[in-house]
Short mmCIF file of C-alpha atoms in Angstrom, two decimals:
data_model
loop_
_atom_site.label_atom_id
_atom_site.label_comp_id
_atom_site.label_asym_id
_atom_site.label_seq_id
_atom_site.Cartn_x
_atom_site.Cartn_y
_atom_site.Cartn_z
CA MET A 186 137.69 102.36 76.14
CA THR A 187 135.69 103.29 79.20
CA GLU A 188 132.61 101.31 80.23
CA LEU A 189 130.48 104.39 79.46
CA ALA A 190 131.83 104.59 75.92
CA ARG A 191 131.39 100.86 75.47
CA VAL A 192 127.68 101.01 76.54
CA ALA A 193 127.14 104.05 74.36
CA GLY A 194 128.56 102.16 71.42
CA LEU A 195 126.03 99.40 71.99
CA LEU A 196 123.16 101.88 71.93
CA PHE A 197 123.93 104.58 69.37
CA ASN A 198 124.37 104.19 65.62
CA ARG A 199 123.24 100.62 65.42
CA PRO A 200 119.81 99.07 64.80
CA LEU A 201 117.82 98.06 67.87
CA LEU A 202 114.82 95.82 68.30
CA LEU A 203 113.66 97.89 71.25
CA MET A 204 110.59 99.86 72.24
CA PRO A 205 111.23 103.55 71.20
CA GLU A 206 110.44 104.86 74.69
CA THR A 207 112.92 102.43 76.22
CA ALA A 208 115.63 103.53 73.76
CA ILE A 209 114.87 107.20 74.49
CA ALA A 210 115.01 106.64 78.23
CA ILE A 211 118.39 104.98 77.96
CA ALA A 212 119.61 107.66 75.66
CA SER A 213 118.56 110.34 78.11
CA ASN A 214 120.39 108.63 80.88
CA LEU A 215 123.54 108.37 78.77
CA ALA A 216 123.29 112.07 77.87
CA ASP A 217 123.60 112.79 81.61
CA ARG A 218 126.50 110.35 81.89
CA PHE A 219 124.33 107.91 83.92
CA GLY A 220 123.49 110.56 86.52
CA VAL A 221 120.64 108.47 87.81
CA ASP A 222 120.16 105.83 90.43
CA PRO A 223 121.72 102.41 89.58
CA MET A 224 119.42 100.18 87.62
CA GLN A 225 117.71 97.63 89.80
CA PRO A 226 117.40 94.17 88.20
CA PRO A 227 113.88 92.87 87.97
CA ALA A 228 112.91 89.91 90.10
CA GLU A 229 113.86 86.58 88.69
CA ALA A 230 111.00 84.95 86.82
CA SER A 231 109.01 82.40 88.73
CA ALA A 232 111.49 82.42 91.66
CA PHE A 233 109.03 80.60 93.88
CA ARG A 234 108.17 77.86 91.37
CA GLY A 235 110.09 74.69 90.84
CA ARG A 236 113.64 73.84 91.87
CA PRO A 237 116.88 75.16 90.43
CA VAL A 238 118.72 72.79 88.14
CA THR A 239 122.56 73.07 88.09
CA GLY A 240 124.46 72.09 85.03
CA THR A 241 128.02 72.12 83.60
CA LEU A 242 128.75 74.68 80.88
CA ASP A 243 131.12 74.10 78.00
CA ASP A 244 133.94 75.75 79.95
CA GLY A 245 133.49 73.32 82.78
CA SER A 246 131.94 75.77 85.18
CA LYS A 247 128.73 75.13 87.09
CA ALA A 248 125.63 77.26 86.78
CA ASN A 249 121.91 77.29 87.61
CA LEU A 250 120.55 76.55 84.13
CA TYR A 251 116.82 76.82 84.84
CA ARG A 252 114.16 75.94 87.32
CA MET A 253 112.17 72.71 87.00
CA GLN A 254 108.54 72.10 87.81
CA ASP A 255 106.72 68.89 86.86
CA GLY A 256 109.33 68.07 84.22
CA VAL A 257 109.12 71.56 82.67
CA ALA A 258 112.24 73.76 82.46
CA ILE A 259 111.34 77.36 83.30
CA ILE A 260 113.67 79.86 81.55
CA PRO A 261 113.27 83.62 82.19
CA VAL A 262 113.58 86.11 79.36
CA MET A 263 113.69 89.28 81.36
CA GLY A 264 114.69 92.96 80.82
CA GLU A 265 116.75 94.31 77.95
CA LEU A 266 118.30 91.75 75.61
CA VAL A 267 121.94 91.84 74.53
CA ASN A 268 123.81 89.65 72.10
CA ARG A 269 127.01 88.82 73.94
CA GLY A 270 127.06 87.93 77.61
CA SER A 271 128.73 85.02 79.36
CA TRP A 272 126.07 84.61 82.05
CA ILE A 273 122.96 82.48 82.52
CA GLY A 274 119.67 84.18 83.18
CA ALA A 275 118.97 87.81 83.91
CA SER A 276 121.87 89.87 85.26
CA SER A 277 121.63 93.60 86.18
CA GLY A 278 118.40 93.70 84.25
CA LEU A 279 119.88 92.19 81.11
CA THR A 280 119.45 88.82 79.43
CA SER A 281 121.99 87.72 76.84
CA TYR A 282 121.15 85.78 73.69
CA GLU A 283 124.24 83.62 74.28
CA GLY A 284 123.06 82.58 77.75
CA LEU A 285 119.53 81.94 76.56
CA ALA A 286 120.76 79.78 73.71
CA GLU A 287 122.87 77.73 76.11
CA GLN A 288 119.83 77.21 78.45
CA LEU A 289 117.75 76.04 75.45
CA ARG A 290 120.43 73.61 74.30
CA LYS A 291 120.83 72.11 77.81
CA ALA A 292 117.07 71.77 78.34
CA SER A 293 116.59 70.23 74.92
CA ALA A 294 119.19 67.61 75.65
CA ASP A 295 118.02 66.92 79.24
CA PRO A 296 116.04 63.66 79.32
CA ASN A 297 114.21 64.82 82.48
CA VAL A 298 112.78 67.85 80.64
CA ARG A 299 109.53 67.18 78.83
CA GLY A 300 108.94 70.78 77.88
CA ILE A 301 110.29 74.34 78.16
CA LEU A 302 108.48 77.38 79.42
CA LEU A 303 109.91 80.84 78.47
CA ASP A 304 108.77 83.38 81.10
CA VAL A 305 108.90 86.54 79.11
CA ASP A 306 108.89 90.16 80.28
CA SER A 307 111.16 92.15 78.00
CA PRO A 308 111.00 95.35 75.88
CA GLY A 309 113.49 93.97 73.44
CA GLY A 310 117.12 94.79 72.84
CA GLU A 311 119.94 94.31 70.32
CA ALA A 312 119.03 93.38 66.78
CA ALA A 313 122.22 91.34 66.31
CA GLY A 314 121.47 87.81 67.47
CA ALA A 315 117.70 88.29 68.00
CA MET A 316 116.53 86.42 64.87
CA GLU A 317 119.12 83.75 65.41
CA THR A 318 117.94 83.15 68.93
CA GLY A 319 114.36 83.12 67.77
CA ALA A 320 115.34 80.42 65.27
CA ILE A 321 116.97 78.40 68.09
CA VAL A 322 113.69 78.58 70.00
CA ARG A 323 111.86 77.32 66.91
CA GLN A 324 114.30 74.44 66.41
CA THR A 325 113.96 73.53 70.04
CA ALA A 326 110.20 73.49 69.70
CA ALA A 327 110.52 70.90 66.96
CA GLN A 328 112.07 68.51 69.58
CA LYS A 329 110.13 69.42 72.72
CA PRO A 330 107.13 71.62 73.27
CA VAL A 331 108.06 75.23 74.09
CA VAL A 332 105.55 77.62 75.57
CA ALA A 333 106.16 81.38 75.89
CA TYR A 334 104.25 82.89 78.75
CA VAL A 335 104.17 86.68 78.52
CA SER A 336 103.61 88.02 81.96
CA GLY A 337 104.12 91.70 81.22
CA LEU A 338 105.78 92.54 77.90
CA ALA A 339 107.10 90.78 74.83
CA ALA A 340 108.11 93.62 72.56
CA SER A 341 110.37 93.72 69.51
CA ALA A 342 113.32 91.37 70.14
CA GLY A 343 111.35 90.00 73.15
CA TYR A 344 108.59 89.05 70.77
CA ALA A 345 111.02 87.71 68.13
CA ILE A 346 112.17 85.16 70.71
CA SER A 347 108.57 84.41 71.89
CA ALA A 348 107.37 83.84 68.31
CA GLY A 349 109.47 80.74 67.87
CA ALA A 350 107.56 78.92 70.63
CA SER A 351 105.08 76.14 70.00
CA HIS A 352 102.40 78.05 71.94
CA ILE A 353 102.11 81.58 73.33
CA VAL A 354 100.03 82.43 76.41
CA THR A 355 99.54 86.07 77.31
CA ALA A 356 98.41 87.50 80.60
CA PRO A 357 95.27 89.60 80.25
CA SER A 358 97.23 92.82 80.81
CA ALA A 359 100.44 91.91 78.97
CA ASN A 360 101.49 93.57 75.74
CA LEU A 361 102.88 91.84 72.66
CA GLY A 362 104.22 93.01 69.36
CA SER A 363 106.33 96.06 68.45
CA ILE A 364 107.45 94.13 65.34
CA GLY A 365 109.71 96.87 63.99
CA VAL A 366 113.17 98.36 64.04
CA VAL A 367 114.45 101.58 65.56
CA ARG A 368 117.84 103.25 65.09
CA LEU A 369 119.05 106.30 66.92
CA HIS A 370 121.24 109.00 65.58
CA VAL A 371 122.36 111.85 67.90
CA ASP A 372 123.46 115.08 66.25
CA ARG A 373 125.91 116.62 68.74
CA SER A 374 127.26 119.29 66.39
CA GLU A 375 125.52 122.24 68.09
CA ALA A 376 126.56 121.14 71.58
CA ILE A 377 130.09 120.69 70.35
CA ALA A 378 130.08 124.13 68.79
CA ARG A 379 128.78 125.69 71.97
CA ALA A 380 131.65 124.00 73.83
CA GLY A 381 134.06 125.74 71.47
CA LEU A 382 135.15 122.49 69.85
CA LYS A 383 135.44 121.83 66.11
CA PRO A 384 136.04 118.11 65.32
CA THR A 385 137.43 117.07 61.94
CA LEU A 386 136.37 113.70 60.60
CA ILE A 387 139.01 112.09 58.35
CA THR A 388 137.66 109.10 56.49
CA ALA A 389 138.35 106.74 53.60
CA GLY A 390 135.27 105.49 51.85
CA ALA A 391 132.33 107.64 50.85
CA TYR A 392 129.97 106.17 53.49
CA LYS A 393 132.38 105.97 56.39
CA GLY A 394 131.03 109.05 58.05
CA ASP A 395 127.37 108.23 57.70
CA HIS A 396 126.87 107.57 61.34
CA SER A 397 128.92 110.32 62.79
CA SER A 398 127.28 112.34 65.62
CA PHE A 399 129.68 115.19 65.11
CA THR A 400 127.74 116.43 62.04
CA PRO A 401 124.08 116.69 61.06
CA LEU A 402 122.69 113.63 59.25
CA GLU A 403 122.81 114.21 55.52
CA PRO A 404 119.84 113.08 53.35
CA ASP A 405 121.82 110.55 51.33
CA ALA A 406 123.32 109.12 54.48
CA ARG A 407 119.86 108.85 56.07
CA ALA A 408 118.59 107.01 53.02
CA ARG A 409 121.39 104.42 53.31
CA ILE A 410 120.70 103.98 57.00
CA GLN A 411 117.00 103.61 56.31
CA ALA A 412 117.75 100.89 53.70
CA GLY A 413 119.60 98.88 56.31
CA VAL A 414 116.69 99.32 58.80
CA ASP A 415 114.24 98.20 56.08
CA ASP A 416 116.36 95.05 55.43
CA LEU A 417 116.27 94.15 59.10
CA TYR A 418 112.55 94.82 59.24
CA ASP A 419 112.04 92.41 56.37
CA LEU A 420 113.98 89.74 58.23
CA PHE A 421 111.96 90.33 61.40
CA VAL A 422 108.61 90.12 59.49
CA SER A 423 109.70 86.92 57.75
CA HIS A 424 110.70 85.32 61.04
CA VAL A 425 107.41 86.15 62.73
CA ALA A 426 105.36 85.10 59.72
CA ALA A 427 107.14 81.69 59.49
CA SER A 428 107.02 81.13 63.25
CA ARG A 429 103.39 82.09 63.76
CA LYS A 430 102.18 80.79 60.37
CA LEU A 431 100.84 84.24 59.45
CA PRO A 432 100.88 86.01 56.10
CA GLU A 433 103.68 88.56 55.95
CA LYS A 434 100.99 91.13 54.99
CA ALA A 435 99.24 90.53 58.31
CA VAL A 436 102.49 90.96 60.30
CA ARG A 437 103.32 94.23 58.51
CA ALA A 438 99.75 95.41 59.16
CA THR A 439 100.51 95.51 62.88
CA GLU A 440 102.67 98.58 62.11
CA ALA A 441 104.99 97.76 65.02
CA GLY A 442 102.12 98.34 67.44
CA LEU A 443 101.57 96.69 70.79
CA PHE A 444 98.56 94.48 71.39
CA MET A 445 97.24 93.70 74.92
CA GLY A 446 95.82 90.40 75.99
CA GLN A 447 92.91 89.29 73.82
CA ARG A 448 93.80 91.77 71.12
CA ALA A 449 97.16 89.97 70.75
CA VAL A 450 95.29 86.70 70.28
CA ASP A 451 92.96 88.27 67.72
CA ALA A 452 95.98 89.61 65.81
CA GLY A 453 97.55 86.09 65.71
CA LEU A 454 100.44 87.15 67.98
CA ALA A 455 99.35 84.79 70.83
CA ASP A 456 97.31 81.65 71.12
CA ARG A 457 95.33 82.28 74.30
CA VAL A 458 94.84 84.53 77.32
CA GLY A 459 95.74 82.97 80.62
CA ASP A 460 98.04 82.87 83.61
CA PHE A 461 101.18 80.90 84.49
CA ASP A 462 99.19 77.80 85.44
CA ASP A 463 97.36 77.87 82.10
CA ALA A 464 100.71 77.99 80.37
CA MET A 465 101.92 74.99 82.41
CA ALA A 466 98.69 73.09 81.62
CA TYR A 467 99.69 73.03 77.91
CA PHE A 468 102.40 70.45 78.71
CA ASP A 469 99.93 68.15 80.42
CA ASP A 470 97.87 68.09 77.26
CA SER A 471 100.77 67.52 74.91
CA THR A 472 103.32 65.48 76.94
CA PRO A 473 102.01 62.96 79.53
CA LYS A 474 104.12 63.02 82.66
CA ASN A 475 104.33 59.23 83.01
CA VAL A 476 106.40 58.86 79.88
CA ILE A 477 109.24 61.00 81.12
CA LEU A 478 112.21 58.85 82.10
CA SER A 479 115.93 59.37 82.17
CA GLY A 480 119.10 57.65 81.14
CA ALA A 481 119.11 53.92 80.73
CA ASN A 482 115.59 53.58 82.12
CA MET A 483 114.23 55.63 79.19
CA THR A 484 116.08 53.44 76.68
CA GLU A 485 114.95 50.20 78.33
CA GLN A 486 111.31 51.35 78.59
CA THR A 487 111.28 52.66 75.02
CA THR A 488 112.69 49.31 73.77
CA ALA A 489 110.22 47.27 75.84
CA ASN A 490 107.28 49.33 74.61
CA ALA A 491 108.41 48.99 71.01
CA ALA A 492 108.81 45.22 71.36
CA ALA A 493 105.35 44.83 72.87
CA GLU A 494 103.78 46.93 70.12
CA LEU A 495 105.61 44.90 67.46
CA ALA A 496 104.52 41.61 69.02
CA ALA A 497 100.90 42.76 69.22
CA ALA A 498 100.96 43.91 65.62
CA THR A 499 102.56 40.67 64.45
CA SER A 500 100.00 38.54 66.33
CA SER A 501 97.15 40.55 64.88
CA ALA A 502 98.43 40.25 61.34
CA ALA A 503 98.87 36.48 61.73
CA SER A 504 95.35 36.06 62.99
CA GLN A 505 93.99 38.03 60.13
CA ALA A 506 96.01 35.98 57.69
CA ARG A 507 94.69 32.69 59.13
CA ALA A 508 91.13 33.92 59.04
CA ALA A 509 91.52 35.01 55.40
CA GLU A 510 92.99 31.62 54.41
CA ARG A 511 90.14 29.76 56.16
CA ALA A 512 87.58 31.89 54.32
CA ARG A 513 89.35 31.27 50.95
CA THR A 514 89.44 27.50 51.53
CA GLN A 515 85.84 27.27 52.52
CA ALA A 516 84.74 29.37 49.58
CA ILE A 517 86.43 26.97 47.15
CA LEU A 518 85.20 23.73 48.82
CA ASN A 519 81.64 25.02 49.21
CA ALA A 520 81.38 26.51 45.70
CA PRO A 521 78.54 25.03 43.52
CA GLU A 522 81.20 24.18 40.94
CA ALA A 523 82.96 21.84 43.43
CA THR A 524 80.10 19.40 43.37
CA GLY A 525 81.29 16.23 41.67
CA ARG A 526 84.85 17.63 41.44
CA ALA A 527 86.17 16.94 44.98
CA ASP A 528 89.75 16.03 44.01
CA LEU A 529 90.25 19.20 41.99
CA ALA A 530 88.49 21.37 44.57
CA ASN A 531 90.66 19.97 47.41
CA TYR A 532 93.85 20.52 45.36
CA LEU A 533 92.90 24.12 44.53
CA ALA A 534 91.89 24.85 48.14
CA PHE A 535 94.88 23.27 49.95
CA GLU A 536 97.75 23.22 47.49
CA THR A 537 97.48 26.60 45.80
CA ASP A 538 96.78 30.23 46.80
CA MET A 539 94.30 30.68 44.01
CA ALA A 540 91.42 33.06 44.68
CA PRO A 541 87.92 31.50 45.04
CA GLU A 542 86.68 33.19 41.86
CA ALA A 543 89.53 31.76 39.75
CA ALA A 544 89.15 28.34 41.35
CA SER A 545 85.41 28.30 40.62
CA ALA A 546 86.18 29.14 36.96
CA LEU A 547 88.55 26.24 36.68
CA LEU A 548 86.14 23.87 38.43
CA ALA A 549 83.35 24.84 36.07
CA LYS A 550 85.43 23.73 33.08
CA ALA A 551 85.97 20.20 34.59
CA PRO A 552 83.27 17.53 33.97
CA ALA A 553 81.39 16.43 37.10
CA VAL A 554 81.87 12.83 38.30
CA ALA A 555 78.87 10.50 38.53
CA PRO A 556 77.49 10.39 42.09
CA ALA A 557 78.90 6.99 43.10
CA ALA A 558 82.33 7.72 41.74
CA ALA A 559 82.19 11.19 43.19
CA ALA A 560 81.47 9.80 46.66
CA ALA A 561 84.47 7.47 46.37
CA SER A 562 86.65 10.32 45.17
CA GLU A 563 85.46 12.59 47.93
CA GLN A 564 86.06 9.94 50.62
CA ALA A 565 89.55 9.17 49.27
CA ALA A 566 90.46 12.82 49.19
CA ALA A 567 89.13 13.20 52.73
CA ARG A 568 91.22 10.33 54.25
CA PRO A 569 94.64 11.94 54.53
CA ARG A 570 93.23 15.25 55.76
CA LEU A 571 90.75 13.86 58.32
CA ALA A 572 93.13 11.13 59.63
CA VAL A 573 90.14 8.95 60.64
CA PRO A 574 88.82 5.74 59.07
CA VAL A 575 86.39 6.31 56.26
CA PRO A 576 84.28 3.41 54.99
CA ASP A 577 85.18 2.29 51.44
CA VAL A 578 82.52 2.38 48.78
CA ASN A 579 81.79 -0.95 47.14
CA PRO A 580 84.00 -1.00 44.00
CA ASP A 581 81.39 -2.98 42.17
CA ALA A 582 78.86 -0.23 42.48
CA ASP A 583 78.56 1.61 39.21
CA ALA A 584 82.02 0.38 38.00
CA ALA A 585 81.34 1.67 34.51
CA ALA A 586 80.72 5.16 35.84
CA GLY A 587 84.01 5.02 37.80
CA ALA A 588 85.98 3.96 34.79
CA GLU A 589 84.39 6.76 32.78
CA ALA A 590 85.25 9.27 35.54
CA ALA A 591 88.89 8.13 35.63
CA SER A 592 89.20 8.52 31.90
CA GLY A 593 87.59 11.96 32.07
CA TRP A 594 89.92 13.19 34.86
CA ASP A 595 93.04 12.27 32.85
CA LYS A 596 91.75 14.48 30.07
CA ILE A 597 90.87 17.34 32.48
CA TYR A 598 94.29 17.24 34.21
CA THR A 599 96.02 17.33 30.81
CA ASP A 600 93.91 20.27 29.60
CA LEU A 601 94.23 22.26 32.81
CA ASN A 602 98.04 21.74 32.90
CA ARG A 603 98.18 22.90 29.30
CA GLN A 604 96.18 26.05 30.22
CA ALA A 605 98.26 26.69 33.31
CA ALA A 606 101.49 26.49 31.39
CA ALA A 607 100.19 28.81 28.73
CA SER A 608 99.21 31.40 31.37
CA ASN A 609 102.51 30.95 33.36
CA ARG A 610 100.58 29.82 36.48
CA ALA A 611 102.78 28.81 39.35
CA PHE A 612 101.27 25.37 39.91
CA VAL A 613 100.78 22.07 38.04
CA ILE A 614 97.89 19.69 38.78
CA PRO A 615 99.25 16.12 39.21
CA GLY A 616 97.92 13.89 36.55
#
């Protein structure tokens, strides 16, 4: 197969996500057997920005993967887009989905890359592979911010790729959209007849000759081709709606039109109007430069930061717990019900985790000790905790009251232990 026939096969009788005028221009050139000046490739995107980054491809070869500026990988999406192509970047005015996908994978895995900027100027291209590449852009954007900067045109397949980005910035004069599908059929039957030729198409399968250019397009064949175009259009609309978070109805309402600058923003096809520097500024807002490290340094720094944050959180939690425990203890000891019931109040405060309200309820049920006995009891309870000498109270002072208090406490301990056991409380008051 000649190169001319191969290129013609890529253009005719297959769906394209391409601006109609671009498709017509290419078709016209093919009709004249490429009797035009050779196609001049457009200038590489952002050739004066950043530095080239060389990487190793899966086959072991070296290639300039993208340019780097301030930790941002700049990847051009230029010219017509084709599905298969074992090259990186734009070549002879073409960008391949395969090459673009490889660049995205490498940039996503590169620890020195904090974000990816797609520099877009494309009228679209092949339908095959376009939605899949747009999905790769969206998956990459879930890991690192991806900005599509449309400097001139993001049409059809060019927009399908841009739509997957986290953020789209359009130049004021750039055009976005053309969310539609076009398929070309060339009827060459009259030209063939004038040339004195009469081709015979021999097929197996009723639809095998639907796309033949040797005969006029029959209505039923056209209907089948249209059904395939409609299916691809549905897929395109669904991809844009999901990527841009737009209702499918709103995407269809664009009617495959182009929207320039602010009109693209108003239609939901872009996020803002700006220039290249505005697009780069997005990364400063979303990914601070000082957190970008590489290799072992990134692992060590991440681990150190995590350890520091954990230590701070643990210290804060411990401080809060101590403060809460002090507040609980003081609430029990200072409760009105604790007056004359120092032993029980100290036990509930220091030997249990009972809430102040519950402790006050228990204290209220215990009889208060007479003042003299209460003072002795409070001093005795304080000795082991204060660890300082406390004067003894004269045992002869109000001995009768002390004996009565001791007898009363025995009864209270017994009653409280019985209540605690009945309620399955996790403590027992020593009798």
